[in-house]
CSV table of C-alpha atoms in Angstrom, one decimal:
chain,number,residue,atom,x,y,z
A,1,MET,CA,89.3,108.5,71.4
A,2,PHE,CA,89.6,107.7,74.8
A,3,CYS,CA,90.7,104.6,76.8
A,4,PHE,CA,91.5,103.9,80.7
A,5,LYS,CA,93.6,105.4,82.5
A,6,THR,CA,92.9,103.5,85.6
A,7,ASN,CA,91.5,100.1,85.3
A,8,LYS,CA,89.2,100.0,88.8
A,9,SER,CA,86.6,97.1,88.9
A,10,TYR,CA,82.8,97.9,89.6
A,11,LYS,CA,80.8,95.1,91.4
A,12,GLY,CA,77.2,95.1,92.2
A,13,THR,CA,74.3,93.0,92.9
A,14,ILE,CA,70.8,93.3,91.5
A,15,ASN,CA,67.6,90.8,92.1
A,16,LYS,CA,70.2,88.5,93.8
A,17,SER,CA,72.5,87.9,90.8
A,18,LYS,CA,76.1,89.1,91.3
A,19,PHE,CA,77.8,91.5,88.5
A,20,ILE,CA,81.9,92.1,88.3
A,21,CYS,CA,82.5,94.7,85.8
A,22,LEU,CA,86.1,94.9,84.6
A,23,ALA,CA,87.8,97.3,82.3
A,24,PHE,CA,90.6,96.8,80.2
A,25,ASN,CA,93.1,98.6,77.3
A,26,ILE,CA,93.7,96.5,73.9
A,27,ASP,CA,95.5,97.2,70.8
A,28,ASP,CA,93.9,94.2,68.6
A,29,SER,CA,91.4,91.6,68.8
A,30,ASN,CA,93.9,89.3,69.7
A,31,LYS,CA,94.5,90.9,73.1
A,32,VAL,CA,90.7,90.0,73.8
A,33,LYS,CA,90.8,86.6,73.2
A,34,GLU,CA,93.9,86.3,75.6
A,35,ILE,CA,91.6,88.4,78.3
A,36,LEU,CA,88.5,85.9,77.5
A,37,LYS,CA,90.4,82.9,78.0
A,38,GLN,CA,91.9,83.7,81.2
A,39,LEU,CA,88.7,85.3,82.4
A,40,HIS,CA,86.6,81.7,81.4
A,41,GLN,CA,89.3,80.0,83.5
A,42,ASP,CA,88.9,82.5,86.5
A,43,TYR,CA,85.4,82.7,86.4
A,44,HIS,CA,84.8,79.2,85.5
A,45,ASP,CA,81.6,79.1,87.5
A,46,ALA,CA,80.0,82.1,86.2
A,47,SER,CA,76.8,82.3,84.2
A,48,HIS,CA,77.7,84.6,81.6
A,49,ILE,CA,80.8,86.4,80.6
A,50,CYS,CA,79.4,89.8,78.5
A,51,TYR,CA,81.7,92.1,76.6
A,52,SER,CA,82.3,94.6,74.1
A,53,TYR,CA,85.2,96.0,72.6
A,54,ILE,CA,86.1,98.9,70.2
A,55,LEU,CA,89.1,99.3,68.4
A,56,GLY,CA,90.4,102.2,65.9
A,57,ASN,CA,90.9,105.6,65.7
A,58,ASN,CA,87.2,106.1,64.1
A,59,GLN,CA,85.5,103.4,66.3
A,60,GLU,CA,85.4,101.2,63.0
A,61,GLU,CA,86.1,97.8,64.8
A,62,PHE,CA,83.9,96.4,67.1
A,63,TYR,CA,82.2,93.6,68.8
A,64,TYR,CA,79.5,92.6,71.5
A,65,SER,CA,78.7,89.2,72.8
A,66,ASP,CA,75.4,88.7,75.2
A,67,ASP,CA,77.3,84.9,75.8
A,68,GLY,CA,73.9,83.6,76.2
A,69,GLU,CA,72.1,86.1,77.8
A,70,PRO,CA,69.0,87.2,75.4
A,71,ASN,CA,69.6,89.1,72.1
A,72,LYS,CA,71.1,92.4,72.6
A,73,THR,CA,70.2,92.3,76.5
A,74,ALA,CA,74.1,92.7,77.3
A,75,GLY,CA,76.8,92.9,75.1
A,76,PHE,CA,75.1,95.9,73.0
A,77,PRO,CA,74.0,97.8,76.2
A,78,ILE,CA,77.8,98.2,76.9
A,79,TYR,CA,78.7,99.1,73.3
A,80,ASN,CA,76.4,101.9,73.2
A,81,ASN,CA,77.7,103.6,76.5
A,82,MET,CA,81.4,102.9,75.3
A,83,LYS,CA,80.3,104.2,72.0
A,84,LYS,CA,78.8,107.1,73.4
A,85,HIS,CA,81.8,107.9,76.0
A,86,ASN,CA,84.0,107.8,72.3
A,87,LEU,CA,86.3,105.4,74.1
A,88,SER,CA,88.6,102.8,71.7
A,89,TYR,CA,91.3,100.1,72.0
A,90,CYS,CA,89.6,99.2,75.0
A,91,MET,CA,87.0,96.7,76.2
A,92,ILE,CA,84.3,95.8,78.9
A,93,VAL,CA,83.5,92.4,80.5
A,94,ILE,CA,80.7,92.2,83.0
A,95,ILE,CA,80.9,89.0,84.6
A,96,ARG,CA,77.3,87.3,85.8
A,97,TYR,CA,76.6,84.9,88.8
A,98,PHE,CA,72.8,84.3,88.0
A,99,GLY,CA,71.2,84.9,91.4
A,100,GLY,CA,67.6,82.5,90.2
A,101,ILE,CA,65.5,85.5,89.2
A,102,LYS,CA,65.1,86.7,85.8
A,103,PHE,CA,64.8,90.2,84.9
A,104,GLY,CA,63.2,90.0,81.4
A,105,VAL,CA,64.4,92.3,78.5
A,106,GLY,CA,64.1,95.2,79.3
A,107,PRO,CA,65.4,95.3,83.2
A,108,LEU,CA,68.3,92.7,81.7
A,109,LYS,CA,69.3,95.4,79.2
A,110,GLU,CA,69.1,98.4,81.9
A,111,ALA,CA,71.0,96.4,84.3
A,112,PHE,CA,74.1,95.9,81.7
A,113,SER,CA,73.9,99.3,80.5
A,114,ASN,CA,73.5,100.7,84.2
A,115,LEU,CA,76.4,98.6,85.4
A,116,SER,CA,78.7,99.7,82.3
A,117,GLU,CA,77.8,103.4,82.9
A,118,LYS,CA,79.2,103.0,86.6
A,119,LEU,CA,82.5,101.1,85.2
A,120,ILE,CA,83.1,104.0,82.9
A,121,ASN,CA,82.3,106.8,85.6
A,122,SER,CA,84.9,104.9,88.4
A,123,ASN,CA,87.8,105.2,85.9
A,124,LYS,CA,90.0,107.9,84.5
A,125,LEU,CA,90.0,107.9,80.8
A,126,ILE,CA,92.7,109.4,78.7
A,127,LYS,CA,93.2,110.0,75.0
A,128,ALA,CA,93.8,107.4,72.8
A,129,GLU,CA,95.1,107.0,68.9
A,130,MET,CA,96.9,104.5,66.8
A,131,VAL,CA,100.0,106.4,65.2
A,132,SER,CA,102.7,104.8,63.0
A,133,LEU,CA,105.9,104.9,65.2
A,134,TYR,CA,109.5,105.7,63.3
A,135,LYS,CA,112.9,105.9,64.0
A,136,ILE,CA,115.4,108.8,63.1
A,137,ASN,CA,119.1,108.6,63.5
A,138,PHE,CA,121.3,111.7,63.3
A,139,PRO,CA,124.6,113.2,64.6
A,140,TYR,CA,125.1,114.8,67.9
A,141,GLU,CA,125.5,118.5,66.7
A,142,GLN,CA,121.5,118.3,65.2
A,143,ILE,CA,119.8,117.9,68.3
A,144,LYS,CA,118.1,121.4,68.4
A,145,LYS,CA,117.2,120.9,64.9
A,146,TYR,CA,115.5,117.4,65.4
A,147,GLN,CA,114.0,118.7,68.7
A,148,ASN,CA,112.3,121.4,67.0
A,149,LEU,CA,111.2,119.9,64.4
A,150,PHE,CA,109.7,117.1,66.7
A,151,ASN,CA,109.0,118.5,69.8
A,152,ASN,CA,105.6,117.5,70.3
A,153,SER,CA,106.1,113.8,68.7
A,154,ILE,CA,108.6,112.7,70.3
A,155,ILE,CA,108.1,109.1,72.2
A,156,LYS,CA,111.8,108.3,73.2
A,157,LYS,CA,115.2,109.2,73.0
A,158,GLU,CA,118.4,107.3,72.8
A,159,PHE,CA,121.9,108.3,72.8
A,160,ASP,CA,125.2,105.9,71.2
A,161,GLU,CA,127.1,106.8,68.4
A,162,GLU,CA,124.3,108.7,67.3
A,163,VAL,CA,120.9,110.3,68.8
A,164,SER,CA,118.0,108.3,68.0
A,165,PHE,CA,114.4,109.8,68.7
A,166,PHE,CA,111.6,107.8,68.1
A,167,VAL,CA,108.6,109.8,66.9
A,168,TYR,CA,105.2,109.3,65.9
A,169,GLU,CA,103.2,110.3,62.3
A,170,ASN,CA,101.1,113.3,63.1
A,171,LYS,CA,99.9,115.6,60.5
A,172,GLU,CA,102.6,118.4,61.4
A,173,ASN,CA,105.5,116.0,60.9
A,174,SER,CA,104.4,113.1,58.2
A,175,LEU,CA,106.3,115.2,55.3
A,176,ILE,CA,109.3,115.7,57.3
A,177,LEU,CA,109.4,112.3,58.7
A,178,LYS,CA,109.1,110.6,54.9
A,179,GLN,CA,111.8,113.5,54.0
A,180,SER,CA,114.4,112.5,56.5
A,181,LYS,CA,114.2,108.9,55.3
A,182,ALA,CA,113.1,107.8,58.9
A,183,ASN,CA,112.7,104.0,59.4
A,184,LEU,CA,109.1,103.1,60.2
A,185,ILE,CA,109.3,100.8,63.3
A,186,ASN,CA,105.8,100.0,64.0
A,187,LYS,CA,102.6,101.0,61.8
A,188,ASN,CA,100.2,100.2,64.4
A,189,TYR,CA,101.4,101.8,67.6
A,190,LEU,CA,98.7,102.6,70.5
A,191,LEU,CA,100.0,106.0,71.5
A,192,ILE,CA,98.2,106.8,74.9
A,193,GLY,CA,98.1,110.2,76.8
């Protein structure tokens, strides 16, 4: 899965309607509520604020909204493009200022599809997945041992009276983490990169 490495916006005008397309990375649906609340304040005069978001390592959680546009003409085309590009842990919002010309269902779907595609293509993508994050403590003389055990999955290191490694769980180290009695810090850690 991928999310946005950059968050460039995209603006377009179609048949006198103005569109503002925005990309956000999110780690849960509560973040969606915060973003939408802020957007409704910032763009209080917009005709529609349509969006789609996808969460989960297998894109299992998703939602899309047409915000008053005809059914499945706005949020659903955004969702389809996100799915096509294997996006997750992110949200695309397209804000519309109605220009006085009605599009019709087909052209409206096409407009939201094209706009979301242009937004995705204007941004760089990066790998993203939800993992469990553990903290493991050990004496200084065991640094090499733990460095070798968790080499590719260390997020952060701390050096105090003991050494602490913050390690994300993967297939290779799952058993070792359990055997080493590592402390689970966060079951829903969004790993980007």
